[in-house]
Amino acid sequence: MTSIDRLSPLPEQFASDNYSGICPEALDYMLRANEGAAPAYGNDIWTEQASNRFREMFETDCEVFFVFNGTAANSLSLAALCQSYHSVICHEVAHIETDECGAPEFASNGSKLLLGKGENGKLTPESIASIATRRDDLHYPKPKVVSLTQATELGTIYSIDELQAIKEVAQQHKLRIHMDGARFANAIAATGHSPAELSWKAGVDVLCFCGTKNGMAIGEAILFFDKALAEDFAYRCKQAGQLASKMRFIAAPWLGLLETGAWLKNAQHANRCAEYLEKQLLQLEEVEILCPRQVNGVFVELPQAVIESLQSKNWLFYTFIGSGGVRFMCSWASTFERIDRLVGDIKEALVTSRGTYALR
Ligand SMILES: *Cc1c(COP(=O)(O)O)cnc(C)c1O
């Protein structure tokens, strides 16, 4: 018996899509890339093919780069759009503000994030305009970029109309548009729009497309739709320690996701699971849905006793959203059977805490 055999399996989880393992398609291509040797630092056939696949999928000749994680993708791409005295307008709950430990400012040598507002995690054109026009003197960091998360941190989606309205404001104020696509695949799956429609056709200059949450072990793609913005970007990645020497092991799984269509299948499955969970939770009177569910996360308010009961049964989920706010996140690996068990435990906890639970 090895030490690995003794590790107990992870408890059931709805914490995050990055708790899940590697999907079969990504793993298959990773293993295929492991046959023999290949040139290092991205000069291999896998990297070339994966990059070309992205160009086909987005219907444009974009510049493609691969880095290890989302924080690096966001931070380095924002740094490529900004001088240190510039600023980036983002939503107050944006991952770049709340969950990247200041990496965007660090990578850009100080480009400041300016926080905007909007319902359900979505920046409004009005909020962007008000920040962009707040000051025009040189004592204020000059707004240069709008950063949008698609799908948002609260599991909602910017519609094409909303993106168009933001694009107009951005053009008016000479702002570039960066998109944090940690769950871009889920947004595509939910809307049925093409990747092009939801990115460069809607004014996005740079997209960080997340592979990790979609089913890879490691790896994000950065797509520059305005190729001029990618000048010297490879140097930036190298200096930041984000140039993988065995690049093929990031690129090959990407190719696996794109070539087999697993990227979309995985996102559709995760969205469907969340929809199924939401449907069941909506029937329980004591459960409040906090945001309209549009992708693979369900945001609800639960009684504290229920939260504690679920935690005591080793269910994993995030509770960082306000008071009583719970996030259940589904992934490519979620199962309906597991969701049924989660809902069963929620019902049981409601019975215990209130004597009964009421159906709507
Ligand atoms: C997960 C996530 C990222 C990437 O996070 P890393 O841990 O750095 O890979 C970026 N943005 C959003 C909105 C995310 O949910």
CSV table of C-alpha atoms and ligand atoms in Angstrom, one decimal:
chain,number,residue,atom,x,y,z
A,1,MET,CA,0.0,0.0,0.0
A,2,THR,CA,1.4,3.4,-1.0
A,3,SER,CA,0.7,6.7,0.8
A,4,ILE,CA,-1.6,7.6,-2.1
A,5,ASP,CA,-3.8,4.6,-1.4
A,6,ARG,CA,-4.3,5.9,2.2
A,7,LEU,CA,-5.6,9.3,1.1
A,8,SER,CA,-9.3,9.5,1.6
A,9,PRO,CA,-11.4,10.8,-1.3
A,10,LEU,CA,-12.4,14.5,-1.2
A,11,PRO,CA,-15.8,15.0,0.4
A,12,GLU,CA,-18.7,15.8,-1.9
A,13,GLN,CA,-18.2,19.3,-3.1
A,14,PHE,CA,-19.9,22.3,-4.6
A,15,ALA,CA,-17.1,24.8,-3.6
A,16,SER,CA,-15.7,25.6,-7.0
A,17,ASP,CA,-15.3,24.3,-10.5
A,18,ASN,CA,-11.5,24.2,-9.9
A,19,TYR,CA,-11.9,21.6,-7.2
A,20,SER,CA,-12.8,19.1,-10.0
A,21,GLY,CA,-10.2,16.9,-11.7
A,22,ILE,CA,-9.1,16.7,-15.3
A,23,CYS,CA,-11.7,15.8,-17.8
A,24,PRO,CA,-11.0,12.7,-20.0
A,25,GLU,CA,-10.5,14.7,-23.2
A,26,ALA,CA,-7.9,17.0,-21.7
A,27,LEU,CA,-6.1,14.1,-20.0
A,28,ASP,CA,-6.2,12.0,-23.2
A,29,TYR,CA,-4.4,14.8,-25.2
A,30,MET,CA,-2.0,15.4,-22.3
A,31,LEU,CA,-1.0,11.7,-22.5
A,32,ARG,CA,-0.6,11.9,-26.2
A,33,ALA,CA,1.7,14.9,-25.9
A,34,ASN,CA,3.8,12.8,-23.6
A,35,GLU,CA,4.9,10.4,-26.4
A,36,GLY,CA,8.4,11.4,-27.2
A,37,ALA,CA,10.1,14.8,-27.0
A,38,ALA,CA,9.1,18.2,-28.3
A,39,PRO,CA,10.7,21.6,-28.6
A,40,ALA,CA,10.4,23.7,-25.5
A,41,TYR,CA,9.0,27.1,-24.7
A,42,GLY,CA,6.0,26.9,-27.0
A,43,ASN,CA,7.9,26.0,-30.2
A,44,ASP,CA,6.0,22.7,-30.4
A,45,ILE,CA,3.3,21.4,-32.7
A,46,TRP,CA,0.7,21.2,-29.9
A,47,THR,CA,1.0,24.9,-29.1
A,48,GLU,CA,0.8,25.8,-32.8
A,49,GLN,CA,-2.3,23.6,-33.3
A,50,ALA,CA,-4.0,24.8,-30.2
A,51,SER,CA,-3.4,28.5,-31.2
A,52,ASN,CA,-4.7,27.9,-34.7
A,53,ARG,CA,-7.8,26.2,-33.2
A,54,PHE,CA,-8.5,29.3,-31.1
A,55,ARG,CA,-8.2,31.4,-34.3
A,56,GLU,CA,-10.7,29.2,-36.1
A,57,MET,CA,-13.1,29.1,-33.2
A,58,PHE,CA,-13.0,32.9,-32.7
A,59,GLU,CA,-13.1,33.5,-36.5
A,60,THR,CA,-10.2,35.9,-36.4
A,61,ASP,CA,-6.4,36.0,-36.6
A,62,CYS,CA,-5.7,36.8,-33.0
A,63,GLU,CA,-2.5,36.5,-30.9
A,64,VAL,CA,-2.7,33.5,-28.5
A,65,PHE,CA,-0.6,33.0,-25.4
A,66,PHE,CA,-0.8,30.3,-22.7
A,67,VAL,CA,-0.1,30.9,-19.0
A,68,PHE,CA,-0.5,28.9,-15.8
A,69,ASN,CA,-3.4,30.5,-14.1
A,70,GLY,CA,-6.1,33.1,-14.2
A,71,THR,CA,-4.5,35.6,-12.0
A,72,ALA,CA,-1.5,35.7,-14.3
A,73,ALA,CA,-3.6,35.9,-17.4
A,74,ASN,CA,-5.6,38.9,-16.0
A,75,SER,CA,-2.7,40.7,-14.5
A,76,LEU,CA,-0.3,40.4,-17.4
A,77,SER,CA,-2.9,41.2,-20.0
A,78,LEU,CA,-4.1,44.3,-18.1
A,79,ALA,CA,-0.4,45.3,-17.7
A,80,ALA,CA,-0.1,45.1,-21.5
A,81,LEU,CA,-3.0,47.6,-21.9
A,82,CYS,CA,-1.8,50.1,-19.3
A,83,GLN,CA,1.0,52.3,-18.3
A,84,SER,CA,1.7,52.4,-14.6
A,85,TYR,CA,-0.2,55.8,-14.3
A,86,HIS,CA,-3.3,54.4,-16.0
A,87,SER,CA,-6.3,52.9,-14.3
A,88,VAL,CA,-8.7,50.0,-14.9
A,89,ILE,CA,-12.4,50.3,-14.3
A,90,CYS,CA,-13.9,47.1,-12.9
A,91,HIS,CA,-16.9,46.0,-10.8
A,92,GLU,CA,-16.5,46.1,-7.1
A,93,VAL,CA,-16.8,42.3,-6.8
A,94,ALA,CA,-14.4,41.6,-9.7
A,95,HIS,CA,-12.0,38.8,-9.1
A,96,ILE,CA,-9.1,41.2,-10.1
A,97,GLU,CA,-10.1,43.4,-7.2
A,98,THR,CA,-11.1,40.8,-4.5
A,99,ASP,CA,-9.2,37.7,-5.3
A,100,GLU,CA,-5.9,38.4,-6.9
A,101,CYS,CA,-3.9,39.8,-4.0
A,102,GLY,CA,-3.1,43.0,-5.9
A,103,ALA,CA,-1.5,41.1,-8.8
A,104,PRO,CA,-2.9,43.4,-11.5
A,105,GLU,CA,-1.4,46.4,-9.7
A,106,PHE,CA,1.9,44.5,-9.1
A,107,ALA,CA,2.2,43.4,-12.7
A,108,SER,CA,1.5,46.8,-14.1
A,109,ASN,CA,3.8,48.6,-11.6
A,110,GLY,CA,0.8,50.4,-10.1
A,111,SER,CA,-2.1,50.8,-12.5
A,112,LYS,CA,-4.9,51.4,-10.1
A,113,LEU,CA,-8.3,49.6,-10.1
A,114,LEU,CA,-11.3,51.9,-10.0
A,115,LEU,CA,-14.4,50.2,-8.7
A,116,GLY,CA,-17.8,50.6,-10.4
A,117,LYS,CA,-21.2,49.3,-9.5
A,118,GLY,CA,-24.1,47.5,-11.0
A,119,GLU,CA,-26.7,44.9,-10.1
A,120,ASN,CA,-25.8,41.2,-10.1
A,121,GLY,CA,-22.1,41.7,-10.6
A,122,LYS,CA,-22.5,43.6,-13.8
A,123,LEU,CA,-20.9,47.0,-14.5
A,124,THR,CA,-23.3,49.5,-16.0
A,125,PRO,CA,-22.4,51.9,-18.8
A,126,GLU,CA,-23.5,54.7,-16.5
A,127,SER,CA,-21.1,53.6,-13.8
A,128,ILE,CA,-18.2,53.3,-16.3
A,129,ALA,CA,-19.0,56.8,-17.7
A,130,SER,CA,-19.2,58.4,-14.3
A,131,ILE,CA,-15.8,57.0,-13.3
A,132,ALA,CA,-14.2,57.9,-16.7
A,133,THR,CA,-15.4,61.5,-16.4
A,134,ARG,CA,-14.9,62.0,-12.7
A,135,ARG,CA,-11.6,63.8,-13.2
A,136,ASP,CA,-9.4,64.8,-16.1
A,137,ASP,CA,-6.4,66.3,-14.2
A,138,LEU,CA,-3.0,64.7,-13.9
A,139,HIS,CA,-3.4,64.0,-10.2
A,140,TYR,CA,-5.8,61.2,-10.9
A,141,PRO,CA,-4.8,57.9,-12.5
A,142,LYS,CA,-6.1,58.1,-16.1
A,143,PRO,CA,-8.8,55.5,-16.9
A,144,LYS,CA,-7.6,53.3,-19.7
A,145,VAL,CA,-9.3,50.0,-19.5
A,146,VAL,CA,-12.7,48.5,-18.7
A,147,SER,CA,-12.5,45.0,-17.3
A,148,LEU,CA,-15.6,42.8,-17.5
A,149,THR,CA,-16.0,39.3,-16.1
A,150,GLN,CA,-18.0,37.0,-18.4
A,151,ALA,CA,-19.8,35.1,-16.8
A,152,THR,CA,-19.7,37.3,-13.8
A,153,GLU,CA,-18.5,36.5,-10.3
A,154,LEU,CA,-22.2,36.3,-9.3
A,155,GLY,CA,-23.1,33.8,-12.1
A,156,THR,CA,-24.8,36.3,-14.4
A,157,ILE,CA,-24.1,37.1,-18.0
A,158,TYR,CA,-23.6,40.4,-19.9
A,159,SER,CA,-26.0,40.2,-22.8
A,160,ILE,CA,-24.9,41.3,-26.3
A,161,ASP,CA,-26.9,44.5,-25.9
A,162,GLU,CA,-25.2,45.2,-22.6
A,163,LEU,CA,-21.8,44.6,-24.1
A,164,GLN,CA,-22.6,46.9,-27.0
A,165,ALA,CA,-23.7,49.7,-24.6
A,166,ILE,CA,-20.4,49.3,-22.7
A,167,LYS,CA,-18.5,49.2,-26.0
A,168,GLU,CA,-20.0,52.6,-26.9
A,169,VAL,CA,-19.1,54.2,-23.6
A,170,ALA,CA,-15.6,52.7,-23.9
A,171,GLN,CA,-15.1,54.1,-27.3
A,172,GLN,CA,-16.3,57.5,-26.2
A,173,HIS,CA,-13.7,57.6,-23.4
A,174,LYS,CA,-11.0,55.8,-25.3
A,175,LEU,CA,-11.0,52.8,-23.0
A,176,ARG,CA,-9.8,49.3,-24.0
A,177,ILE,CA,-11.9,46.3,-23.0
A,178,HIS,CA,-10.4,43.4,-21.1
A,179,MET,CA,-12.6,40.3,-20.4
A,180,ASP,CA,-11.9,37.9,-17.6
A,181,GLY,CA,-13.3,34.7,-19.1
A,182,ALA,CA,-12.9,32.4,-16.1
A,183,ARG,CA,-16.3,31.1,-17.1
A,184,PHE,CA,-16.5,32.3,-20.7
A,185,ALA,CA,-17.3,28.8,-21.9
A,186,ASN,CA,-20.3,28.7,-19.5
A,187,ALA,CA,-21.5,32.0,-21.0
A,188,ILE,CA,-21.3,30.7,-24.5
A,189,ALA,CA,-23.1,27.5,-23.5
A,190,ALA,CA,-25.9,29.5,-21.8
A,191,THR,CA,-26.4,32.1,-24.5
A,192,GLY,CA,-25.8,30.1,-27.7
A,193,HIS,CA,-23.8,33.1,-29.0
A,194,SER,CA,-20.6,32.4,-30.9
A,195,PRO,CA,-17.3,33.0,-29.2
A,196,ALA,CA,-16.7,35.9,-31.7
A,197,GLU,CA,-20.0,37.5,-30.9
A,198,LEU,CA,-19.4,37.4,-27.2
A,199,SER,CA,-15.8,38.8,-27.5
A,200,TRP,CA,-14.2,40.9,-30.2
A,201,LYS,CA,-17.5,41.6,-32.1
A,202,ALA,CA,-18.7,43.1,-28.8
A,203,GLY,CA,-15.6,45.3,-28.5
A,204,VAL,CA,-13.4,43.0,-26.4
A,205,ASP,CA,-9.7,43.7,-27.0
A,206,VAL,CA,-8.2,41.0,-24.8
A,207,LEU,CA,-9.9,37.8,-23.5
A,208,CYS,CA,-8.5,35.6,-20.8
A,209,PHE,CA,-10.1,32.2,-21.5
A,210,CYS,CA,-10.0,29.8,-18.6
A,211,GLY,CA,-9.1,26.2,-19.2
A,212,THR,CA,-8.7,25.1,-15.5
A,213,LYS,CA,-12.3,25.6,-14.5
A,214,ASN,CA,-13.5,24.0,-17.8
A,215,GLY,CA,-11.7,20.7,-17.1
A,216,MET,CA,-7.9,21.1,-17.5
A,217,ALA,CA,-5.3,20.6,-14.9
A,218,ILE,CA,-3.6,23.9,-15.5
A,219,GLY,CA,-3.7,26.6,-18.1
A,220,GLU,CA,-5.3,29.7,-19.4
A,221,ALA,CA,-5.3,31.1,-22.9
A,222,ILE,CA,-4.9,34.8,-23.5
A,223,LEU,CA,-6.3,36.1,-26.8
A,224,PHE,CA,-5.4,39.5,-28.1
A,225,PHE,CA,-7.9,40.5,-30.8
A,226,ASP,CA,-6.0,43.7,-31.4
A,227,LYS,CA,-2.6,42.2,-32.3
A,228,ALA,CA,-0.8,45.4,-31.7
A,229,LEU,CA,-1.5,45.2,-28.0
A,230,ALA,CA,0.4,41.9,-27.9
A,231,GLU,CA,3.7,43.5,-28.9
A,232,ASP,CA,6.5,42.1,-26.6
A,233,PHE,CA,3.9,40.2,-24.6
A,234,ALA,CA,6.0,37.0,-24.7
A,235,TYR,CA,8.7,38.9,-22.8
A,236,ARG,CA,6.2,40.0,-20.2
A,237,CYS,CA,5.2,36.4,-19.7
A,238,LYS,CA,8.7,35.2,-19.5
A,239,GLN,CA,9.8,37.9,-17.0
A,240,ALA,CA,6.8,37.1,-14.8
A,241,GLY,CA,7.7,33.4,-14.7
A,242,GLN,CA,4.7,32.4,-16.8
A,243,LEU,CA,6.4,30.9,-19.8
A,244,ALA,CA,6.1,27.2,-19.4
A,245,SER,CA,9.1,25.4,-20.8
A,246,LYS,CA,7.1,22.3,-21.4
A,247,MET,CA,4.3,24.4,-22.9
A,248,ARG,CA,2.9,21.4,-24.8
A,249,PHE,CA,1.3,20.1,-21.6
A,250,ILE,CA,-0.8,23.2,-21.4
A,251,ALA,CA,-1.5,23.4,-25.1
A,252,ALA,CA,-2.3,19.8,-25.7
A,253,PRO,CA,-5.1,19.6,-23.2
A,254,TRP,CA,-6.5,22.8,-24.7
A,255,LEU,CA,-6.4,21.2,-28.1
A,256,GLY,CA,-8.2,18.2,-26.6
A,257,LEU,CA,-11.0,20.5,-25.2
A,258,LEU,CA,-11.3,22.4,-28.5
A,259,GLU,CA,-11.0,19.6,-31.0
A,260,THR,CA,-13.4,17.3,-29.3
A,261,GLY,CA,-15.9,20.0,-28.4
A,262,ALA,CA,-15.5,19.1,-24.7
A,263,TRP,CA,-15.0,22.7,-23.8
A,264,LEU,CA,-18.7,23.3,-24.7
A,265,LYS,CA,-20.0,20.0,-23.5
A,266,ASN,CA,-18.4,20.5,-20.1
A,267,ALA,CA,-19.8,24.0,-19.8
A,268,GLN,CA,-23.3,22.9,-20.9
A,269,HIS,CA,-23.2,20.1,-18.3
A,270,ALA,CA,-22.1,22.3,-15.5
A,271,ASN,CA,-24.8,24.9,-16.4
A,272,ARG,CA,-27.5,22.1,-16.6
A,273,CYS,CA,-26.5,20.8,-13.2
A,274,ALA,CA,-26.8,24.3,-11.6
A,275,GLU,CA,-30.2,24.7,-13.3
A,276,TYR,CA,-31.3,21.4,-11.8
A,277,LEU,CA,-30.1,22.4,-8.4
A,278,GLU,CA,-31.7,25.8,-8.6
A,279,LYS,CA,-35.1,24.2,-9.6
A,280,GLN,CA,-35.1,22.1,-6.5
A,281,LEU,CA,-34.0,24.9,-4.2
A,282,LEU,CA,-36.7,27.2,-5.6
A,283,GLN,CA,-39.3,24.8,-4.2
A,284,LEU,CA,-38.1,25.3,-0.6
A,285,GLU,CA,-39.7,28.3,1.1
A,286,GLU,CA,-36.8,29.0,3.4
A,287,VAL,CA,-34.3,29.2,0.6
A,288,GLU,CA,-33.8,32.6,-1.1
A,289,ILE,CA,-32.2,32.7,-4.5
A,290,LEU,CA,-29.8,35.8,-4.4
A,291,CYS,CA,-29.0,36.3,-8.1
A,292,PRO,CA,-30.7,35.0,-11.2
A,293,ARG,CA,-28.9,31.8,-12.1
A,294,GLN,CA,-27.5,32.0,-15.7
A,295,VAL,CA,-24.5,29.7,-15.7
A,296,ASN,CA,-23.1,27.0,-13.4
A,297,GLY,CA,-23.3,28.7,-10.0
A,298,VAL,CA,-26.4,28.9,-7.7
A,299,PHE,CA,-26.3,31.8,-5.1
A,300,VAL,CA,-28.7,31.4,-2.2
A,301,GLU,CA,-29.4,32.5,1.3
A,302,LEU,CA,-29.8,29.6,3.8
A,303,PRO,CA,-30.6,29.6,7.5
A,304,GLN,CA,-27.3,29.5,9.5
A,305,ALA,CA,-28.4,26.2,11.1
A,306,VAL,CA,-28.7,24.6,7.6
A,307,ILE,CA,-25.3,25.9,6.6
A,308,GLU,CA,-23.8,24.4,9.8
A,309,SER,CA,-25.6,21.1,9.3
A,310,LEU,CA,-24.3,20.8,5.7
A,311,GLN,CA,-20.8,21.6,6.8
A,312,SER,CA,-20.9,19.0,9.5
A,313,LYS,CA,-21.8,16.5,6.7
A,314,ASN,CA,-18.7,17.5,4.9
A,315,TRP,CA,-20.4,19.4,2.0
A,316,LEU,CA,-18.0,21.9,0.7
A,317,PHE,CA,-19.3,25.3,-0.6
A,318,TYR,CA,-18.3,29.0,-0.3
A,319,THR,CA,-20.1,31.3,2.1
A,320,PHE,CA,-18.4,34.5,1.4
A,321,ILE,CA,-21.4,36.3,-0.1
A,322,GLY,CA,-22.8,38.7,2.5
A,323,SER,CA,-24.5,37.2,5.5
A,324,GLY,CA,-25.9,33.8,4.9
A,325,GLY,CA,-25.0,33.9,1.3
A,326,VAL,CA,-24.0,30.5,-0.1
A,327,ARG,CA,-22.5,29.7,-3.5
A,328,PHE,CA,-23.0,26.2,-4.9
A,329,MET,CA,-20.8,25.8,-8.0
A,330,CYS,CA,-21.2,23.0,-10.5
A,331,SER,CA,-18.6,21.7,-12.9
A,332,TRP,CA,-18.0,19.2,-15.7
A,333,ALA,CA,-17.7,16.5,-13.0
A,334,SER,CA,-20.9,17.3,-11.1
A,335,THR,CA,-23.6,14.6,-11.1
A,336,PHE,CA,-27.4,14.8,-10.7
A,337,GLU,CA,-27.3,12.1,-8.1
A,338,ARG,CA,-24.9,14.2,-5.9
A,339,ILE,CA,-27.2,17.2,-6.3
A,340,ASP,CA,-30.1,15.1,-5.1
A,341,ARG,CA,-28.2,14.1,-2.1
A,342,LEU,CA,-27.2,17.7,-1.4
A,343,VAL,CA,-30.9,18.8,-1.7
A,344,GLY,CA,-31.9,15.9,0.6
A,345,ASP,CA,-29.5,17.0,3.2
A,346,ILE,CA,-30.8,20.6,2.9
A,347,LYS,CA,-34.3,19.4,3.4
A,348,GLU,CA,-33.3,17.3,6.4
A,349,ALA,CA,-31.6,20.2,8.0
A,350,LEU,CA,-34.6,22.4,7.4
A,351,VAL,CA,-36.8,19.8,9.2
A,352,THR,CA,-34.4,19.6,12.1
A,353,SER,CA,-34.1,23.4,12.5
A,354,ARG,CA,-37.7,24.3,12.1
A,355,GLY,CA,-39.6,21.1,12.9
A,356,THR,CA,-40.7,21.0,9.3
A,357,TYR,CA,-39.9,22.5,5.9
A,358,ALA,CA,-42.5,24.3,3.8
A,359,LEU,CA,-42.9,23.8,0.1
A,360,ARG,CA,-43.8,26.8,-1.9
B,1,LIG,C1,-11.2,31.3,-10.9
B,1,LIG,C2,-11.2,32.7,-11.4
B,1,LIG,C3,-10.1,33.3,-11.9
B,1,LIG,C4,-8.7,32.6,-12.0
B,1,LIG,O1,-8.2,32.3,-10.7
B,1,LIG,P1,-6.8,31.6,-10.6
B,1,LIG,O2,-6.9,31.0,-9.2
B,1,LIG,O3,-5.7,32.7,-10.6
B,1,LIG,O4,-6.6,30.7,-11.7
B,1,LIG,C5,-10.2,34.6,-12.5
B,1,LIG,N1,-11.4,35.2,-12.5
B,1,LIG,C6,-12.5,34.7,-12.0
B,1,LIG,C7,-13.8,35.4,-12.0
B,1,LIG,C8,-12.4,33.4,-11.4
B,1,LIG,O5,-13.5,32.9,-10.9
